[in-house]
Amino acid sequence: MGKGNVMLDNDLVRLTILKPQGYLTGIKYGGMDNILDLQSNESNRGYWDMNWNLPGGKDRYQSVNGAEYSVIYNSNDKLEISFRSTYDPSNKGAKLPLSIDIRYILNSGVSGFHCYAIYERPAGSPAFDLVQTRMVFKLRRDKFHYMAISDEKQRVMPMPEDLLPGRGKQLIVPESVLLVNPINPDLKGEVDDKYQYSMDNKDGGVHGWIGSGPVIGFWVIFPSHEFRNGGPTKQNLTVHTGPTCLAMFHGTHFIGDDIVAQFQEGEAWRKVFGPFFVYLNSTSNVSDAYNLWIDAKKQRLLEEATWPYEFVSSPYYLNAKERGSATGRLFVQERFVSESLIPAKNAYVGLSTARAQGAWQTESKDYQFWVQTDSHGNFIIKNVIPGVYGFHGWFPGFIGDFLDNTLVTISEGSETQLGNLTYVPLRDGPTIWEIGFPDRTAIGFYVPDVNPMYVNKLFVNSPEKFRQYGLWDRYTDVHPESDQTFTIGISDPKKDWFFAHVDRRVADKYIPSTWTIKFLLNSIKNGIYKLRLAIASANRSDLQVYLNDMDKEHMVFQVMNLGAENAVCRHGIHGLYRLFSIDIPSSLLLNGDNSMFLVQARGGDALCGILYDYLRLEAPASPANSKQREELESFQFDSHV
């Protein structure tokens, strides 16, 4: 043990950690003395950090460090060490009101190590907002050039110097840099942006880098997502030019301030973030480098299979015997699709402490447990921390969010039988027309090709072409003279419905845009028609909906300053899902040709925008359905003018 350092060594991996701060300063593995970036100072190689603020105050960024070092467990098979800082509630200053215990675990015979942290607010702590927290690894910039986050998304990355003036040109989005003179000439003319490598929690689980000389893989593996905020659809950063590898736990990206964890004066709280696994592998044959990715994927499955871990020493991390489970079967009742109940095949179901429909998207203080149903709608949610939860779900192909009326109590060592559950999506009458497919994204609409000036080759001919930079400006390129018009029965959503409702670029300014939906009604039924407007994401948008004329009497909906998700400029195809149900009196409709106008009313903003998921116009409800409609809509975003 060197002065100021503690070393953990299992003959495969050796960690060097600064004490008592807990900064990871060195990783020796596979013939490389230190995998971490030697050009960064010791507090900036492997570290936890966070963004937080006092209520109403400015955002504060700080690295997280311990003040007291201790050995938690030491045997021939395992070493677990702690770096703890303890908050004193009697200190009324501006210090972060959290006690934090950073832990490292090294097991014998394991090619890697586990990291986790315990965040705790003692009773009596002042109010504060937790915005983001994560662990960051900065790898050697002279060795690690190739990243992999999925089978399709792998590439040689730029050098950090390429982002600096002279080699890179900053674009309208600060994180986006056009590589004008990169060290690797093959990358010239491409755009680098860390948000292009974002992944949904449900689609991630392993990401990292492959280095050369020697050929070494560095992988962050999440064996569970239970401790990450925002549920399965929350998008998180993974890797970016640095070379940087992230373990994101809690953040606001693609959602906005709605997902910030706000703690009240005196509120006590504790959460275990992790453990996650840093896996290291290597090969002596350069031609086998890709196999390191294949091996990392296998290791992820092994980590998932052994979750929850038995070797974690903290009493706040519960093992399998201390947890419970829930089983059941989910159906969908949609009388305009089927007379009988529909098994909810491949639906997402989960337990969250959120108590409102869809609120699991912004729940950030507690744990969430999600699975997909099988082809018959059956599910079993295993390894749930005991507590009282709402049972949530959503089913691609059907609008809205499901929340069971009965709370679910999970007890230690027991299985809770939920039986047959039925989701009844909002519906009044038969469909007059629909646009899109309800899957909580805008993926089924028209995503244009990237401007050749701003290409990222990774997303050329990719199902994720929406990850390209600057697509908001392509709206004006596609519709140079007038705004989009979509005719029901003639237009094709995949070709004629632009994926983002953004401002129009005229000369050097951006002006409001109006989209028109034209449809034919052969007859009109007296009553209230319904527009179901499912939005996949919104950013600084003022949305107005009109029927057949654009004056006050014909406006049926208005919402101002909707969203702060930045999904358009951060290359996401979804953010915070919202479902609006809009009343349209039959008196506003015409026999024959009708026009609905969707107005992006905020001008002057290149990056404002709405990503629609799905739109459906329904005929009025029959009297028998009115009571059921009223009960269901009390749980949804129901907006009228």
XYZ file of C-alpha atoms in Angstrom:
641
model
C 0.000 0.000 0.000
C 1.569 3.254 -1.142
C 1.226 6.511 0.698
C -2.265 7.904 0.158
C -3.304 4.889 -1.925
C -4.936 1.536 -1.364
C -4.328 -1.295 -3.832
C -6.611 -4.237 -4.578
C -5.043 -7.136 -6.481
C -6.423 -10.569 -7.406
C -3.594 -11.516 -9.824
C -5.830 -10.647 -12.793
C -6.681 -7.024 -12.010
C -4.973 -4.498 -9.775
C -6.809 -1.352 -8.682
C -5.153 1.720 -7.235
C -7.522 3.984 -5.295
C -6.755 7.302 -3.644
C -7.695 7.364 0.030
C -9.750 8.597 1.692
C -11.366 10.204 -1.378
C -12.097 6.961 -3.239
C -10.905 8.140 -6.644
C -9.895 5.241 -8.888
C -6.500 6.303 -10.219
C -5.174 3.100 -11.775
C -6.287 -0.192 -13.306
C -3.547 -2.647 -14.200
C -4.677 -5.446 -16.497
C -3.595 -7.594 -19.415
C -0.078 -6.233 -19.711
C -1.101 -2.567 -19.494
C 0.200 -0.849 -16.362
C -2.689 1.587 -16.289
C -5.823 1.494 -18.453
C -6.951 4.878 -17.149
C -5.978 8.203 -18.707
C -2.501 9.200 -17.573
C -2.988 12.773 -18.821
C -5.855 13.384 -16.393
C -5.149 14.192 -12.768
C -5.792 11.528 -10.166
C -9.233 12.878 -9.238
C -10.390 12.777 -12.853
C -9.819 9.195 -14.042
C -12.372 7.014 -12.266
C -14.798 8.971 -10.109
C -18.402 9.547 -9.054
C -19.957 12.945 -9.639
C -23.299 14.690 -9.400
C -25.336 17.733 -10.324
C -27.574 19.159 -7.632
C -29.074 22.382 -6.388
C -30.859 23.982 -3.482
C -34.531 24.682 -4.288
C -34.656 27.603 -6.680
C -30.882 27.812 -6.763
C -28.331 27.379 -9.505
C -27.120 24.010 -10.708
C -24.022 22.810 -8.865
C -21.581 20.255 -10.187
C -19.195 18.403 -7.920
C -17.199 15.223 -7.820
C -18.147 12.861 -5.029
C -15.428 11.804 -2.642
C -15.073 10.080 0.681
C -13.531 11.421 3.858
C -13.037 8.149 5.718
C -11.545 4.902 4.397
C -12.332 1.487 5.846
C -12.147 -2.205 4.947
C -15.659 -3.692 4.999
C -14.765 -7.305 4.237
C -11.489 -9.110 3.692
C -10.970 -12.789 2.941
C -9.074 -14.953 0.493
C -12.043 -14.748 -1.871
C -13.233 -11.165 -1.603
C -12.191 -7.676 -0.606
C -14.731 -4.878 -0.169
C -13.622 -1.388 0.786
C -15.454 1.839 1.615
C -14.839 5.551 1.138
C -17.456 7.406 3.135
C -18.410 11.020 3.686
C -20.949 11.744 6.425
C -23.278 14.723 6.342
C -24.041 16.540 9.564
C -27.580 18.044 9.464
C -26.516 20.629 12.016
C -24.291 22.129 9.307
C -26.611 24.682 7.737
C -24.194 25.780 5.041
C -24.363 25.074 1.323
C -22.712 21.658 1.583
C -24.320 18.759 -0.292
C -26.930 17.354 2.159
C -26.072 13.705 1.564
C -23.984 11.048 3.218
C -22.282 8.962 0.526
C -20.493 5.639 0.845
C -18.522 4.599 -2.268
C -17.690 0.881 -2.393
C -15.338 -1.256 -4.497
C -15.444 -5.060 -4.530
C -12.723 -7.309 -5.939
C -13.403 -11.058 -6.015
C -10.760 -13.727 -6.550
C -10.562 -15.208 -10.037
C -12.745 -12.445 -11.512
C -11.542 -10.394 -14.471
C -13.002 -7.126 -13.308
C -14.474 -5.396 -10.270
C -17.806 -4.181 -8.911
C -18.698 -0.638 -7.884
C -21.636 0.779 -6.007
C -22.557 3.636 -3.727
C -25.020 4.205 -0.903
C -26.620 7.671 -0.898
C -28.353 8.630 2.323
C -30.186 11.660 3.681
C -30.502 11.672 7.460
C -33.752 13.012 8.911
C -33.532 16.736 9.416
C -31.566 17.406 6.233
C -32.378 20.582 4.295
C -34.326 20.483 1.044
C -32.371 19.907 -2.165
C -32.761 18.620 -5.717
C -30.751 15.691 -7.081
C -30.379 16.243 -10.813
C -27.769 13.723 -11.961
C -25.290 11.212 -10.596
C -23.010 8.684 -12.272
C -19.568 7.068 -12.282
C -17.117 8.144 -14.973
C -14.109 6.306 -16.391
C -11.594 8.108 -18.569
C -9.431 5.662 -20.485
C -6.025 6.085 -22.058
C -6.437 8.282 -25.098
C -3.386 6.763 -26.784
C -4.793 3.220 -26.517
C -8.606 3.198 -26.681
C -10.093 4.266 -30.011
C -12.854 1.743 -30.750
C -16.199 1.835 -28.949
C -19.102 -0.630 -28.926
C -22.565 -0.116 -27.462
C -24.568 -2.632 -29.525
C -24.016 -5.104 -32.361
C -24.776 -2.346 -34.874
C -23.296 0.654 -33.085
C -19.529 0.259 -33.052
C -16.869 2.444 -34.553
C -13.453 4.056 -34.411
C -13.931 7.303 -32.490
C -12.269 10.709 -32.813
C -9.463 11.823 -30.538
C -10.216 14.346 -27.781
C -8.008 16.892 -29.556
C -10.357 16.671 -32.547
C -13.032 18.531 -30.577
C -10.837 21.578 -30.010
C -10.793 24.705 -32.232
C -8.679 24.155 -35.330
C -9.557 20.481 -35.619
C -13.245 20.769 -34.756
C -15.952 23.360 -35.352
C -18.668 23.717 -32.725
C -22.169 23.651 -34.214
C -25.461 25.155 -33.029
C -25.720 22.478 -30.332
C -22.687 22.920 -28.021
C -21.997 19.175 -27.745
C -21.950 18.770 -31.532
C -18.605 19.261 -33.270
C -17.885 19.058 -36.992
C -14.531 17.373 -37.524
C -12.763 19.641 -40.017
C -9.169 18.498 -39.502
C -9.193 15.339 -37.351
C -6.065 13.390 -36.482
C -7.629 10.403 -38.258
C -8.356 11.741 -41.784
C -11.008 9.047 -42.318
C -13.260 10.984 -39.918
C -13.031 14.320 -41.705
C -16.424 15.895 -42.329
C -18.226 13.847 -39.677
C -20.088 15.155 -36.632
C -19.181 14.001 -33.137
C -21.819 14.324 -30.409
C -22.001 12.286 -27.200
C -25.820 12.181 -27.351
C -25.670 10.177 -30.579
C -24.594 7.216 -28.451
C -27.539 7.334 -26.049
C -29.439 4.121 -25.286
C -32.746 3.280 -23.623
C -32.251 1.440 -20.342
C -34.209 -1.492 -21.772
C -31.878 -1.723 -24.782
C -28.581 -1.224 -22.965
C -26.749 -3.222 -20.344
C -23.212 -3.425 -21.692
C -21.038 -0.827 -23.420
C -17.386 0.007 -23.593
C -14.153 0.312 -25.499
C -11.521 -1.896 -27.113
C -7.925 -0.748 -26.845
C -4.875 -1.734 -28.832
C -1.306 -2.544 -27.906
C -2.249 -4.816 -26.083
C -5.819 -5.573 -27.239
C -7.979 -5.009 -24.142
C -11.723 -4.593 -23.655
C -13.128 -2.279 -20.976
C -16.861 -2.796 -20.359
C -19.471 -1.306 -18.050
C -22.164 -3.924 -17.378
C -25.490 -3.280 -15.659
C -26.805 -6.564 -14.218
C -30.037 -4.747 -13.318
C -31.645 -1.392 -14.066
C -33.685 -1.316 -10.848
C -31.624 1.521 -9.357
C -31.713 3.773 -12.459
C -34.380 6.465 -12.625
C -37.099 6.792 -15.235
C -37.883 3.153 -16.019
C -37.142 1.106 -19.150
C -37.567 3.917 -21.696
C -35.204 6.358 -19.980
C -32.352 7.220 -22.345
C -28.859 7.463 -20.927
C -25.425 8.342 -22.201
C -23.004 5.434 -22.619
C -19.643 6.361 -24.145
C -18.209 9.408 -25.844
C -15.026 10.845 -27.234
C -12.454 11.039 -24.473
C -12.303 8.045 -24.508
C -14.949 8.149 -21.767
C -17.109 5.316 -20.420
C -20.101 6.165 -18.225
C -22.208 4.358 -15.656
C -25.301 6.579 -15.566
C -27.675 6.101 -12.637
C -29.789 9.185 -12.344
C -30.249 11.984 -14.849
C -32.608 14.300 -16.706
C -31.525 13.748 -20.325
C -34.440 13.412 -22.788
C -36.965 14.100 -19.997
C -36.152 17.463 -18.409
C -36.767 18.871 -14.951
C -39.866 16.725 -14.392
C -37.581 13.838 -13.488
C -35.433 15.718 -10.950
C -35.639 14.106 -7.495
C -36.869 16.856 -5.182
C -36.314 16.273 -1.477
C -38.289 18.241 1.063
C -37.013 19.780 4.258
C -36.304 17.004 6.762
C -37.083 14.159 4.340
C -35.044 11.013 5.032
C -33.957 8.827 2.108
C -31.556 6.074 1.203
C -30.751 4.383 -2.103
C -28.127 1.922 -3.284
C -26.838 2.740 -6.774
C -25.460 -0.473 -8.203
C -23.483 -2.603 -7.991
C -22.483 -2.544 -11.617
C -19.599 -4.538 -13.029
C -16.495 -3.325 -14.828
C -15.435 -6.273 -16.965
C -11.984 -6.563 -18.511
C -10.989 -8.978 -21.258
C -8.119 -9.285 -23.694
C -6.690 -11.222 -26.624
C -3.198 -11.616 -28.011
C -4.546 -11.775 -31.568
C -5.561 -8.442 -33.086
C -7.875 -10.198 -35.531
C -9.901 -11.484 -32.559
C -10.602 -7.998 -31.205
C -14.308 -8.161 -32.132
C -14.653 -11.301 -30.019
C -14.054 -9.158 -26.953
C -17.460 -7.587 -27.606
C -19.055 -11.024 -28.034
C -17.470 -12.113 -24.773
C -18.679 -8.965 -22.988
C -22.253 -9.698 -24.057
C -21.952 -13.205 -22.619
C -20.596 -11.760 -19.398
C -23.587 -9.442 -19.165
C -25.893 -12.473 -19.255
C -23.865 -14.104 -16.483
C -24.106 -10.973 -14.345
C -27.861 -10.759 -14.904
C -28.249 -14.420 -13.955
C -26.471 -13.925 -10.627
C -28.430 -10.785 -9.686
C -28.944 -9.944 -6.886
C -25.375 -10.635 -5.897
C -24.627 -12.671 -2.792
C -21.223 -11.097 -2.144
C -22.284 -7.510 -1.340
C -21.684 -6.653 2.303
C -23.959 -3.659 2.854
C -27.157 -4.448 4.810
C -28.928 -1.917 2.589
C -28.383 -4.109 -0.474
C -30.865 -6.975 -0.293
C -30.016 -10.476 -1.499
C -32.437 -12.845 -3.216
C -33.810 -14.318 0.024
C -34.660 -10.853 1.284
C -36.690 -9.990 -1.808
C -40.058 -11.055 -3.187
C -41.770 -11.454 -6.557
C -45.051 -10.827 -8.360
C -46.782 -12.898 -11.029
C -49.871 -12.440 -13.151
C -51.287 -12.096 -16.614
C -52.186 -8.925 -18.510
C -54.968 -8.538 -21.064
C -56.143 -5.618 -23.164
C -59.832 -4.892 -23.654
C -60.360 -2.943 -26.879
C -63.846 -3.591 -28.232
C -63.091 -1.909 -31.556
C -60.210 -4.335 -32.135
C -61.629 -7.567 -30.707
C -64.805 -8.761 -28.995
C -62.714 -10.849 -26.617
C -59.834 -9.970 -24.319
C -56.457 -9.666 -26.057
C -53.420 -11.201 -24.313
C -50.881 -8.388 -23.847
C -48.040 -9.970 -25.802
C -44.594 -8.453 -25.182
C -46.052 -5.641 -23.108
C -43.850 -3.842 -20.595
C -45.021 -4.257 -17.009
C -43.358 -2.993 -13.882
C -43.542 -2.115 -10.212
C -42.846 1.491 -9.257
C -43.725 3.597 -6.238
C -45.295 6.115 -8.655
C -48.997 6.429 -7.863
C -50.260 8.085 -11.059
C -50.719 6.660 -14.530
C -47.488 7.041 -16.506
C -45.686 8.690 -13.583
C -43.094 5.902 -13.538
C -41.382 7.892 -16.328
C -40.418 10.632 -13.868
C -40.038 8.597 -10.664
C -36.515 9.065 -9.344
C -36.270 8.382 -5.622
C -37.022 4.673 -5.407
C -36.395 1.432 -7.302
C -38.304 0.132 -10.332
C -38.691 -3.461 -11.512
C -39.701 -4.131 -15.121
C -40.128 -7.161 -17.391
C -41.815 -7.973 -20.681
C -44.786 -10.317 -20.811
C -44.639 -13.519 -22.835
C -46.749 -14.269 -25.915
C -49.766 -15.011 -23.670
C -49.443 -11.942 -21.482
C -47.937 -13.837 -18.544
C -45.254 -12.223 -16.407
C -43.149 -12.814 -13.334
C -41.276 -9.927 -11.773
C -38.477 -11.373 -9.674
C -36.138 -10.021 -7.009
C -38.321 -7.102 -5.947
C -37.282 -5.138 -2.874
C -40.114 -5.395 -0.305
C -42.469 -2.436 -0.320
C -45.746 -1.093 -1.653
C -45.866 -0.403 -5.385
C -48.133 0.596 -8.200
C -48.423 -1.946 -10.996
C -47.726 -0.130 -14.264
C -47.670 -1.212 -17.875
C -47.795 -0.194 -21.504
C -48.437 -2.179 -24.642
C -47.120 -1.253 -28.121
C -50.120 -0.950 -30.407
C -52.378 0.620 -27.783
C -52.424 4.163 -26.453
C -51.792 5.246 -22.896
C -50.449 3.773 -19.688
C -51.919 1.091 -17.464
C -52.084 1.463 -13.698
C -53.903 -1.156 -11.672
C -56.406 0.169 -9.145
C -54.908 -1.949 -6.367
C -51.483 -1.297 -4.890
C -49.104 -4.264 -4.756
C -47.407 -5.256 -1.517
C -44.181 -7.226 -1.915
C -42.921 -9.129 1.116
C -39.614 -10.802 1.830
C -39.377 -14.338 0.476
C -42.921 -14.437 -0.900
C -44.618 -14.449 -4.296
C -47.529 -12.063 -4.768
C -50.215 -13.409 -7.091
C -51.794 -10.586 -9.067
C -54.055 -12.829 -11.161
C -55.574 -11.596 -14.409
C -55.303 -7.860 -15.004
C -57.084 -5.951 -17.753
C -56.005 -2.722 -19.403
C -58.791 -0.752 -21.082
C -57.195 1.930 -23.300
C -59.095 5.172 -23.754
C -61.725 4.841 -26.435
C -65.087 6.515 -27.157
C -66.239 5.444 -30.576
C -64.969 3.852 -33.763
C -61.858 5.164 -35.501
C -62.513 7.699 -38.223
C -58.829 7.978 -39.062
C -55.456 7.366 -37.459
C -51.885 8.428 -38.203
C -48.892 6.428 -36.983
C -48.508 3.430 -34.699
C -48.743 3.849 -30.908
C -45.362 2.690 -29.631
C -44.329 5.830 -27.673
C -41.832 6.873 -30.376
C -41.843 8.711 -33.707
C -39.896 5.927 -35.397
C -42.671 5.099 -37.891
C -42.702 8.550 -39.482
C -40.474 10.084 -42.135
C -36.906 10.546 -40.951
C -34.917 12.362 -43.650
C -31.407 11.646 -44.815
C -28.770 13.714 -43.087
C -27.344 16.802 -44.740
C -24.058 15.480 -46.238
C -22.233 18.273 -44.406
C -23.070 16.724 -41.043
C -22.932 12.984 -41.502
C -22.050 10.406 -38.878
C -21.216 7.325 -40.939
C -22.370 5.015 -38.153
C -25.991 5.978 -38.798
C -26.002 5.882 -42.592
C -28.345 3.093 -43.741
C -29.213 2.521 -40.072
C -32.637 2.017 -38.467
C -31.462 4.779 -36.137
C -30.932 7.403 -38.836
C -32.672 9.836 -36.458
C -29.351 9.951 -34.557
C -27.866 12.174 -37.265
C -27.153 15.825 -36.563
C -29.265 18.712 -37.857
C -32.371 16.832 -38.982
C -34.607 19.651 -37.698
C -33.356 21.806 -40.575
C -34.267 19.125 -43.091
C -37.961 19.938 -42.558
C -37.523 23.152 -44.542
C -35.476 21.287 -47.153
C -38.287 18.753 -47.597
C -41.013 21.432 -47.609
C -39.291 24.488 -49.106
C -42.404 26.418 -50.186
C -45.196 25.528 -47.780
C -45.873 23.479 -44.669
C -46.748 19.811 -44.558
C -50.202 18.664 -45.679
C -51.316 15.121 -44.951
C -54.383 13.671 -46.666
C -56.075 10.736 -44.954
C -56.331 7.733 -47.244
C -53.766 9.078 -49.683
C -50.654 10.162 -47.778
C -48.222 7.650 -46.260
C -47.010 8.384 -42.705
C -43.636 6.817 -43.465
C -43.115 9.188 -46.387
C -45.331 12.206 -45.839
C -45.333 12.864 -42.077
C -42.085 14.506 -40.937
C -40.887 12.945 -37.689
C -40.636 16.269 -35.808
C -42.994 19.241 -35.860
C -40.441 22.048 -35.837
C -40.247 25.681 -36.932
C -39.743 26.566 -40.588
C -36.447 28.175 -41.591
C -36.967 31.311 -43.663
C -33.821 33.256 -44.529
C -31.990 33.567 -41.201
C -34.936 33.059 -38.879
C -37.313 30.339 -37.742
C -41.045 30.954 -37.949
C -44.099 29.017 -36.686
C -45.309 26.123 -38.828
C -48.800 24.791 -39.455
C -49.428 21.184 -40.420
C -52.712 20.344 -42.135
C -54.588 17.045 -41.942
C -57.275 16.737 -44.626
C -60.039 14.186 -44.200
C -63.470 13.402 -45.604
C -66.660 12.912 -43.557
C -69.653 11.502 -45.392
C -71.909 12.050 -42.405
C -71.706 13.722 -39.005
C -73.021 12.288 -35.747
C -74.168 14.794 -33.174
C -72.015 14.797 -30.059
C -68.384 15.057 -29.081
C -65.698 13.600 -31.329
C -62.361 12.776 -29.709
C -58.850 13.424 -30.920
C -56.345 11.156 -29.175
C -53.025 12.952 -29.419
C -50.110 10.831 -28.214
C -46.850 12.754 -28.054
C -43.498 10.953 -27.956
C -41.515 14.060 -26.979
C -41.747 17.829 -26.826
C -39.347 20.710 -26.409
C -40.299 24.341 -25.774
C -43.391 23.982 -27.936
C -46.621 25.971 -28.125
C -49.147 23.650 -29.749
C -52.569 24.699 -31.037
C -55.175 22.547 -32.764
C -57.920 24.028 -34.948
C -60.790 22.552 -36.950
C -61.650 23.984 -40.384
C -60.723 27.548 -39.542
C -57.919 29.154 -37.596
C -59.773 31.482 -35.262
C -60.660 31.371 -31.587
C -64.025 29.705 -32.167
C -62.398 26.847 -34.065
C -59.515 26.231 -31.639
C -60.066 22.958 -29.772
C -56.759 22.667 -27.935
C -53.814 24.743 -26.781
C -50.827 23.958 -24.607
C -47.995 26.398 -24.017
C -44.299 25.790 -23.380
C -44.659 22.033 -23.596
C -41.606 19.962 -22.765
C -37.926 20.462 -22.057
C -36.598 17.189 -23.408
C -34.211 18.288 -26.166
C -34.934 15.071 -28.052
C -34.782 16.778 -31.447
C -31.354 18.337 -31.051
C -29.994 15.398 -29.045
C -30.910 12.895 -31.732
C -33.596 11.034 -29.794
C -36.804 9.642 -31.276
C -38.722 9.870 -28.011
C -38.697 11.547 -24.602
C -41.531 11.939 -22.089
C -44.711 10.262 -23.333
C -47.955 12.228 -23.006
C -51.489 11.416 -24.072
C -53.991 14.232 -24.609
C -57.698 13.631 -25.200
C -59.249 16.552 -27.049
C -62.967 17.279 -27.375
C -64.193 18.271 -30.842
C -67.856 19.317 -30.956
C -69.681 17.962 -33.991
C -70.728 21.548 -34.791
C -67.152 22.276 -35.913
C -67.146 19.489 -38.507
C -68.420 19.612 -42.059
C -70.145 17.139 -44.313
C -67.484 16.474 -46.924
C -63.968 17.870 -46.776
C -62.478 18.847 -43.404
C -59.113 20.212 -42.320
C -57.404 19.908 -38.950
C -54.547 22.329 -38.300
C -51.673 21.501 -35.916
C -49.800 24.706 -35.221
C -46.287 24.882 -33.800
C -46.996 28.417 -32.638
C -43.656 29.326 -31.089
C -41.334 30.931 -33.584
C -37.712 31.957 -33.400
C -36.480 28.644 -32.034
C -34.521 26.272 -34.270
C -34.647 23.490 -31.682
C -38.223 23.555 -30.447
C -40.281 20.628 -31.659
C -42.925 17.987 -31.045
C -42.475 14.336 -31.903
C -45.906 12.812 -32.371
C -46.388 9.162 -31.545
C -49.924 8.617 -32.802
C -53.086 10.548 -33.680
C -56.614 9.137 -33.842
C -59.972 10.775 -34.452
C -62.898 8.893 -32.914
C -66.612 9.223 -33.526
C -68.784 10.196 -30.537
C -69.426 7.662 -27.820
C -72.681 5.805 -27.625
C -74.599 6.550 -24.385
C -73.645 3.181 -22.900
C -69.957 4.010 -23.199
C -70.070 7.519 -21.757
C -69.762 6.558 -18.074
C -66.800 4.239 -18.749
C -65.132 6.978 -20.772
C -65.454 9.519 -17.953
C -63.971 7.127 -15.400
C -60.990 6.243 -17.591
C -60.199 9.775 -18.652
C -59.920 10.952 -15.063
C -56.573 9.108 -15.057
C -55.199 10.593 -18.263
C -53.962 13.985 -19.465
C -57.412 15.257 -20.506
C -57.190 18.725 -22.038
C -59.927 20.983 -23.307
C -60.222 24.567 -24.420
